[in-house]
XYZ file of C-alpha atoms in Angstrom:
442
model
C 88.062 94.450 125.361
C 85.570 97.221 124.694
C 85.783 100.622 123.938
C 84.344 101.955 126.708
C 86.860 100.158 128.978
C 90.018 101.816 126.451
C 88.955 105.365 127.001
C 88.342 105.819 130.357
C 90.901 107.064 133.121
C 91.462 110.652 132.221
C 90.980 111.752 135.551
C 88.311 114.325 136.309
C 87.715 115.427 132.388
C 84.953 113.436 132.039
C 82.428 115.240 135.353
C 83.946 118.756 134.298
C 81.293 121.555 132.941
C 83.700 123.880 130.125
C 80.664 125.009 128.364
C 80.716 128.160 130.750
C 83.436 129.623 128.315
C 80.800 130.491 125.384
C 78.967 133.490 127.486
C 76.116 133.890 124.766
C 72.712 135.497 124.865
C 70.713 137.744 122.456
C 72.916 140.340 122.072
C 76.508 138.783 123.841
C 78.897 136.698 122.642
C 81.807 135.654 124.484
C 84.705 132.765 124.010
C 86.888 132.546 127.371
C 90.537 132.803 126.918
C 90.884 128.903 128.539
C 89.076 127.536 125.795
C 91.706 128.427 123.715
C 94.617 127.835 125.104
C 93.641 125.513 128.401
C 95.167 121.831 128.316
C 92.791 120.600 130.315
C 90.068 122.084 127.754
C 92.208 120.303 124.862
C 92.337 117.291 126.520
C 88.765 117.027 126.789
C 87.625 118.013 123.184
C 89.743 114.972 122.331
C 87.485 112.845 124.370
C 84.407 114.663 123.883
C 84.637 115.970 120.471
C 86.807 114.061 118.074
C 86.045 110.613 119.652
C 81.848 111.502 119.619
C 81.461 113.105 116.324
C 81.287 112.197 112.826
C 85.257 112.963 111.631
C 86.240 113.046 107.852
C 88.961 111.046 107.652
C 89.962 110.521 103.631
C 88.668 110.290 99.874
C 87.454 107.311 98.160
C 89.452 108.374 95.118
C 92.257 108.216 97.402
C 91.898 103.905 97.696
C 89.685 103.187 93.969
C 90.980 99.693 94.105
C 90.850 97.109 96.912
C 93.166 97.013 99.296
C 94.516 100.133 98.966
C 95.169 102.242 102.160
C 95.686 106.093 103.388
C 96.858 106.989 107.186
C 94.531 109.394 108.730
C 93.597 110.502 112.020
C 90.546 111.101 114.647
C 91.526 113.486 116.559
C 94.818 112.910 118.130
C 94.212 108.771 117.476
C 95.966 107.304 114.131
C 93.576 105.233 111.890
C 94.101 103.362 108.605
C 91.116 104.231 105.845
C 91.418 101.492 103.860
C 89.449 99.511 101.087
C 89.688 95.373 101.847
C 89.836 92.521 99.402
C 86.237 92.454 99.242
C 85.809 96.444 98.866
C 84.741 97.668 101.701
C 85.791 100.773 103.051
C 87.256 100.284 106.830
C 88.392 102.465 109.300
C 91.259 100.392 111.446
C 92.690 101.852 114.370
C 96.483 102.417 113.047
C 98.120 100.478 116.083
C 99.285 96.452 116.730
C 97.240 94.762 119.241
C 100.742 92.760 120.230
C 102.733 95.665 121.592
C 101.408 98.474 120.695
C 103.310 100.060 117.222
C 102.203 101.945 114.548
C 101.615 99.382 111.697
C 101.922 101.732 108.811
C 104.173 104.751 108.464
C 103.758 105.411 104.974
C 100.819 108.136 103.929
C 99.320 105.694 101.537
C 100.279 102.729 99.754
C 98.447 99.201 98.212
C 99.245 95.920 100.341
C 97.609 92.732 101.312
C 98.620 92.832 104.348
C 99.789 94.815 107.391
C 102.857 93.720 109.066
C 104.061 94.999 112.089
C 107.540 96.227 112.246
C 107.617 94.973 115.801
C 107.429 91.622 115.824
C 106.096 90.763 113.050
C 102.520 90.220 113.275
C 100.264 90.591 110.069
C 96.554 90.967 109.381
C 94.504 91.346 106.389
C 93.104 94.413 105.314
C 89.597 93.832 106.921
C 91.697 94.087 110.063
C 91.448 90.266 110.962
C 94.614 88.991 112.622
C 95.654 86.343 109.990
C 99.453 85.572 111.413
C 101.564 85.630 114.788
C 104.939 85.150 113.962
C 107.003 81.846 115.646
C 103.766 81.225 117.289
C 104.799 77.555 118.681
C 108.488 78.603 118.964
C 111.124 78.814 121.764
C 108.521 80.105 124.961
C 105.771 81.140 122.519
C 102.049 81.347 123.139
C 100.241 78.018 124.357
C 97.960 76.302 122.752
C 95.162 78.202 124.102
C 96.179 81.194 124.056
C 93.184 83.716 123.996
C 94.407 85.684 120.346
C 92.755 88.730 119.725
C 90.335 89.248 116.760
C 92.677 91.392 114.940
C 92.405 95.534 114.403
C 90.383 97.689 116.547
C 87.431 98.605 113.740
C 86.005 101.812 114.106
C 82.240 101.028 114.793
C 80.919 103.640 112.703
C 81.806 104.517 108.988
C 80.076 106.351 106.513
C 80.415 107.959 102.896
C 78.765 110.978 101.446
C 79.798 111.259 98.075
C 83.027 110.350 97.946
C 83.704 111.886 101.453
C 85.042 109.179 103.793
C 83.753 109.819 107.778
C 84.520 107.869 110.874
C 82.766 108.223 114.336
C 84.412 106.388 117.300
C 81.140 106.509 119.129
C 78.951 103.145 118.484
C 75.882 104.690 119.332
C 76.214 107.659 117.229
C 73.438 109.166 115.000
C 73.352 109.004 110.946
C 76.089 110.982 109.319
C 73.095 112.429 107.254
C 72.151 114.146 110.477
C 75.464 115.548 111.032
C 76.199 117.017 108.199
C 72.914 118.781 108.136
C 73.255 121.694 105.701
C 76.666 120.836 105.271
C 75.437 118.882 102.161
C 74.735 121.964 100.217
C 78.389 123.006 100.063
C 79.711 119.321 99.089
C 77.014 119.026 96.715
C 77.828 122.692 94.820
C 81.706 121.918 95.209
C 80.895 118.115 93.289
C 77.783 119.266 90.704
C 80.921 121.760 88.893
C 82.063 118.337 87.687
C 80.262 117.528 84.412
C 79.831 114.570 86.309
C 79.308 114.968 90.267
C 82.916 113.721 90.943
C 86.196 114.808 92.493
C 89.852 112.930 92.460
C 92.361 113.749 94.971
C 95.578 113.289 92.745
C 98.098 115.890 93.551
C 100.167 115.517 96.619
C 99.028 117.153 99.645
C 100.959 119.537 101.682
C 101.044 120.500 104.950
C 101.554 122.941 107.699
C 101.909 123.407 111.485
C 101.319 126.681 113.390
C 101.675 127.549 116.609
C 97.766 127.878 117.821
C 94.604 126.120 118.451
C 92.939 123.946 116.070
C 89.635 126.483 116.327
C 91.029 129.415 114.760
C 91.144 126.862 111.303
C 87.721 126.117 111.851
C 86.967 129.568 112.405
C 89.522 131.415 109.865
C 88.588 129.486 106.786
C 84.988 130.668 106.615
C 85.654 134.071 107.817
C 85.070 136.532 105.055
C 85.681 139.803 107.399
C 89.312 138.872 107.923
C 90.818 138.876 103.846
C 91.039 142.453 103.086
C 93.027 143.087 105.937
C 95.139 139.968 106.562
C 95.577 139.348 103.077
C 95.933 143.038 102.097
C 99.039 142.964 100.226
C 97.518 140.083 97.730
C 94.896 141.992 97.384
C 96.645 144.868 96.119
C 98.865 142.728 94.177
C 95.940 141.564 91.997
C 93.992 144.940 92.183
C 97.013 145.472 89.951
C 98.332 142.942 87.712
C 95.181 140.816 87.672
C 95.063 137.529 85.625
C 98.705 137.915 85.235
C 99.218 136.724 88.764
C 97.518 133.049 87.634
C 94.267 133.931 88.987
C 92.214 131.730 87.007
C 88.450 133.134 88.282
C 89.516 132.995 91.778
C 90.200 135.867 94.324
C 88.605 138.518 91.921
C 89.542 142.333 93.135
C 88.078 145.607 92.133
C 89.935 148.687 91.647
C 89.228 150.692 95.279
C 89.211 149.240 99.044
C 85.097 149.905 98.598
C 85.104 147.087 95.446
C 86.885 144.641 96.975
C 84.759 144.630 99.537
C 81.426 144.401 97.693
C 82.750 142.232 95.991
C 83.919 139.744 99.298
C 80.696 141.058 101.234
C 77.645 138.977 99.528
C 75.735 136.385 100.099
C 74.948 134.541 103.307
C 76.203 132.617 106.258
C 75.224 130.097 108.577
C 76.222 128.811 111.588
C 74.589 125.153 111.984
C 73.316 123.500 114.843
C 75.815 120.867 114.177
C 78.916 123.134 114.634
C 79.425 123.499 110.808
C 80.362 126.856 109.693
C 78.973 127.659 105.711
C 79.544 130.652 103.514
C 77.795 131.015 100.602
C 78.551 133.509 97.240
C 76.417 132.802 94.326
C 77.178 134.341 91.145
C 74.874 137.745 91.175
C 75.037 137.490 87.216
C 74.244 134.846 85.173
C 76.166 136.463 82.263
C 79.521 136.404 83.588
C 79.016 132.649 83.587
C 79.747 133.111 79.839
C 82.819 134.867 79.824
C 86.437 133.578 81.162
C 88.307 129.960 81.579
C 85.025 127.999 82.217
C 82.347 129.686 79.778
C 81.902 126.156 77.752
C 81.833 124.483 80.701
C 79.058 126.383 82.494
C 77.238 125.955 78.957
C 77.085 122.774 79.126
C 76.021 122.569 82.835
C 73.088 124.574 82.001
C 71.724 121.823 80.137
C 71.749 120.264 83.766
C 70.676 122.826 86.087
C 68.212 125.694 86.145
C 69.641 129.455 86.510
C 69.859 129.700 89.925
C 71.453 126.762 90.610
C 74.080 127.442 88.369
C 74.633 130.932 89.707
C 75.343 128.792 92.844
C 77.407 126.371 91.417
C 79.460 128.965 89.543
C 79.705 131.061 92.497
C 81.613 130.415 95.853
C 81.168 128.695 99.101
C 82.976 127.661 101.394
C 82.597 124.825 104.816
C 83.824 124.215 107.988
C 82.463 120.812 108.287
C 82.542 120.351 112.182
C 84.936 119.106 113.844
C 87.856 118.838 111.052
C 87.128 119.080 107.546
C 87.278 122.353 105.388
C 86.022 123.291 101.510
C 87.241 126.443 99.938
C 87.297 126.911 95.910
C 88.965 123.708 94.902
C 90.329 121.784 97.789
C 89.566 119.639 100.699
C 91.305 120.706 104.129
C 91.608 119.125 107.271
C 93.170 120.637 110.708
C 94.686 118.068 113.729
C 95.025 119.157 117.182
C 98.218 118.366 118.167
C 98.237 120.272 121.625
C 96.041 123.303 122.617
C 98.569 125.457 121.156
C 100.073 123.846 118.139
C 97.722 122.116 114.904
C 98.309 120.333 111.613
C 96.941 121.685 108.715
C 96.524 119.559 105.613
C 95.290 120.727 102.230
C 94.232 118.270 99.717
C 93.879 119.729 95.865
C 90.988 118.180 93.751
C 90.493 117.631 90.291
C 86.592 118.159 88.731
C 86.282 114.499 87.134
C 85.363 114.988 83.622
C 86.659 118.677 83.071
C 89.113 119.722 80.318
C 92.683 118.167 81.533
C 93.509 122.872 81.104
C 91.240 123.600 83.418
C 92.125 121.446 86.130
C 95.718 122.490 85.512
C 94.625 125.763 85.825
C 92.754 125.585 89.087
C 95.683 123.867 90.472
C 98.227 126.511 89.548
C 95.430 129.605 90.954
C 95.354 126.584 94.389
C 99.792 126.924 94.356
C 99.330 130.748 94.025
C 97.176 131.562 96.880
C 97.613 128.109 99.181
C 100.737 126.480 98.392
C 103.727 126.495 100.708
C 105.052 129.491 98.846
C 102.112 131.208 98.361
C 100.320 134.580 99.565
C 97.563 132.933 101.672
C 99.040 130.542 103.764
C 101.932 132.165 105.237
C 99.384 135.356 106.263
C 96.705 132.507 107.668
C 99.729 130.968 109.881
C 101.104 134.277 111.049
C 97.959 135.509 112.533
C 97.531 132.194 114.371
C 100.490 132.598 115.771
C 99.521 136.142 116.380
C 96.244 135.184 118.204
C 98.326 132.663 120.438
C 100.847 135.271 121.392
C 98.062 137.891 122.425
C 96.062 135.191 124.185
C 98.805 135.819 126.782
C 97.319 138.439 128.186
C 95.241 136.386 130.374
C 94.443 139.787 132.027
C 91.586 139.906 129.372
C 89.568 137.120 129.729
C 86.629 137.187 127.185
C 86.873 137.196 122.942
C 83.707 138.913 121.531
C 82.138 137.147 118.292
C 79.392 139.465 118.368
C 79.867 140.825 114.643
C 76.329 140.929 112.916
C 74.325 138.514 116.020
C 71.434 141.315 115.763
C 70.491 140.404 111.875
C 70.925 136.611 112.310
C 67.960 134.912 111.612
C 66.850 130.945 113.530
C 65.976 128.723 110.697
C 63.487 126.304 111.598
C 65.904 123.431 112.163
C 68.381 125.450 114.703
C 70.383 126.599 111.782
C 71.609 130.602 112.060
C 71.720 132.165 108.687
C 73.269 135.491 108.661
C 74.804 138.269 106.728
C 78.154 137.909 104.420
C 80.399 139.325 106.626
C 78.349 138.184 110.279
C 80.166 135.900 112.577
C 77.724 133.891 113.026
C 79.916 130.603 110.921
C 81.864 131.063 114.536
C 78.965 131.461 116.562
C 77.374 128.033 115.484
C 80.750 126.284 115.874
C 81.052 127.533 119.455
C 77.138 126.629 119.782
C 78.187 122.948 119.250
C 81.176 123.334 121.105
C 79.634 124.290 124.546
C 76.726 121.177 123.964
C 79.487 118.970 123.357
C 81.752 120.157 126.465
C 78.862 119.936 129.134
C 80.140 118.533 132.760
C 78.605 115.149 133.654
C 75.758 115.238 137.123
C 77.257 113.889 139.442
């Protein structure tokens, strides 16, 4: 059986044209209402999207050793990212080729093999079927029966430091390609280690809201939104400062004007590849030298010239297209779970080789901000659900992402780089979107 012939059958999705719903030009920028909330729309960014593009789907620090496992997803489609006897990272298709069940229910877990709680059925961790239970026994399978190889395999699978990616599509391009510029922000988030390496080993949580999976992509690298859905953190530090655990991150000035300068630097770009990236380097090298990290940022500059350090040391942040977000120290992923409801996963990381303090500390400023009970979160899921309650009113049709489109600039490679506070992050993610959600000629 081939893929082809086990994803096909969702009736007219695949000859459909959605990319009307991104009305862009020069000057215009509009997102139709459907796109949004549309289940038709969803169903097809399943198809087209998640199963066609490069998807991060775990950590390698999350399975060091071999045959250790962590359940994941592509899209909507449950996978096992697991390391085999031999080493190898896999990508297995989280579902028995007997009847059907999920083979693992656990997050993450070491084993040699994967049993099905069905009936029984195990296979290795390569995916090969190595074991049908009573095989011979009582109206079992003859003697030449036609057994299945094992696992569906994922045909494409890929690391980039650390970061594990999946593509269901066996004809896809390099993963290099995909991530395009996307490779600056992993490589600034990594090169704060003294040694170029992150561990996943807190527990993740995770959240559900009641909206489309976009507005994650979207929110995370929107710097125009914080001072006014996060306005009562902000004034909360403005005021007490460190005291609130702030640990470098989130830093406020006095006034409404100083926050603002201070969130409204840098650049932006919105990449041909759907990947939305923020970028904050640290305007001055000398406040590198002062705070939790000083020693630390002494020693990188041993490493790394002055402006790459202002990068390091300053922020960025990614929304790696189609699923995968960076912001200060974690990895975050969003799963569409219907048009109008998504999983939200956030995945704190430890800087291998950093004082055992300041990792603490980065976690507790992470708990303060992101953590179920913090300030960010609960603000981040309220407006989604905000956005999916006004998207009601279909008597409006059109959503205008036209904020700074005059001063972005084309980058020779299709990139748009614009202004700190531009929308153009969102732009380039709807970009990709309407490529990717093209009707087939008929």
């Amino acid at each position: 059986m081939t893929f082809v012939e086990t994803h096909t059958g969702r009736n007219d999705l695949p000859t459909r044209d959605f990319s009307w719903m991104v009305d862009a030009s020069a000057k215009r920028f509009r997102i139709h209402t459907q796109a949004y909330v549309g289940e038709d729309v969803y169903k097809a960014e399943l198809e087209r999207i998640f199963e066609r593009t490069w998807t991060y789907v775990a950590h390698e620090s999350e399975i060091p050793t071999p045959n250790e496992y962590v359940t994941s997803y592509i899209g909507d489609q449950p996978v096992i990212a697991v390391r085999d006897r031999e080493g190898v990272v896999r990508v297995l298709i989280n579902r028995c080729v007997h009847r059907g069940a999920a083979l693992c229910r656990e997050a993450k877990g070491k084993t040699r093999a994967f049993i099905c709680p069905y009936h029984g059925w195990s296979y290795d961790t390569s995916g090969k079927l190595v074991g049908i239970t009573d095989r011979n026994i009582a109206g079992g399978y003859d003697e030449d029966f036609d057994a299945p190889e094992g696992l569906y395999r994922v045909p494409k699978v890929d690391i980039y430091r650390g970061f594990i990616f999946a593509n269901l599509d066996p004809d896809a391009g390099p993963l290099l390609d995909h991530l395009g510029r996307a490779r600056d922000i992993i490589d600034l988030k990594l090169n704060m280690s003294p040694v170029g390496e992150i561990r996943l080993v807190s527990k993740p949580y995770s959240v559900r809201y009641k909206g489309n999976w976009k507005f994650q992509a979207e929110n995370i690298v929107d710097q125009y939104h914080f001072l006014f859905v996060h306005s009562p953190f902000s004034k909360l530090q403005t005021k007490y400062g460190e005291s609130t655990g702030d640990f470098g991150v989130h830093k406020a000035g006095k006034s409404h004007a100083e926050r603002r300068n201070t969130r409204y630097h840098g650049d932006t770009y919105g990449c041909s590849q759907g990947h939305g990236l923020a970028f904050q380097p640290e305007s001055d090298p000398e406040n590198l030298k002062q705070g939790h990290f000083a020693e630390h940022f002494a020693r990188l500059s041993e490493k790394y010239d002055e402006e790459m350090l202002c990068r390091i040391g300053g922020k960025c942040a990614a929304a790696i297209f189609p699923n995968l977000g960076m912001i200060h120290h974690q990895i975050r992923t969003w799963r569409p779970l219907g048009p109008d409801l998504t999983e939200v996963t956030v995945y704190p990381y430890e800087l291998v080789g950093l004082d055992d303090e300041l990792n603490a500390g980065m976690l507790r400023s992470q708990e303060r901000f992101y953590g179920p009970s913090g300030y960010g979160m609960p603000d981040d899921v309220d407006i989604f659900s905000q956005n999916t309650e006004g998207l009601r009113g279909r008597a409006v049709e059109w959503l205008i992402l036209e904020r700074g489109i005059g001063s972005d600039v084309e980058t020779e490679n299709g990139d748009f780089r614009g202004l700190p506070a531009s929308e153009a992050c969102q732009r380039g993610l709807w970009r990709k979107w309407a490529s990717a959600m093209k009707g087939i000629e008929q």
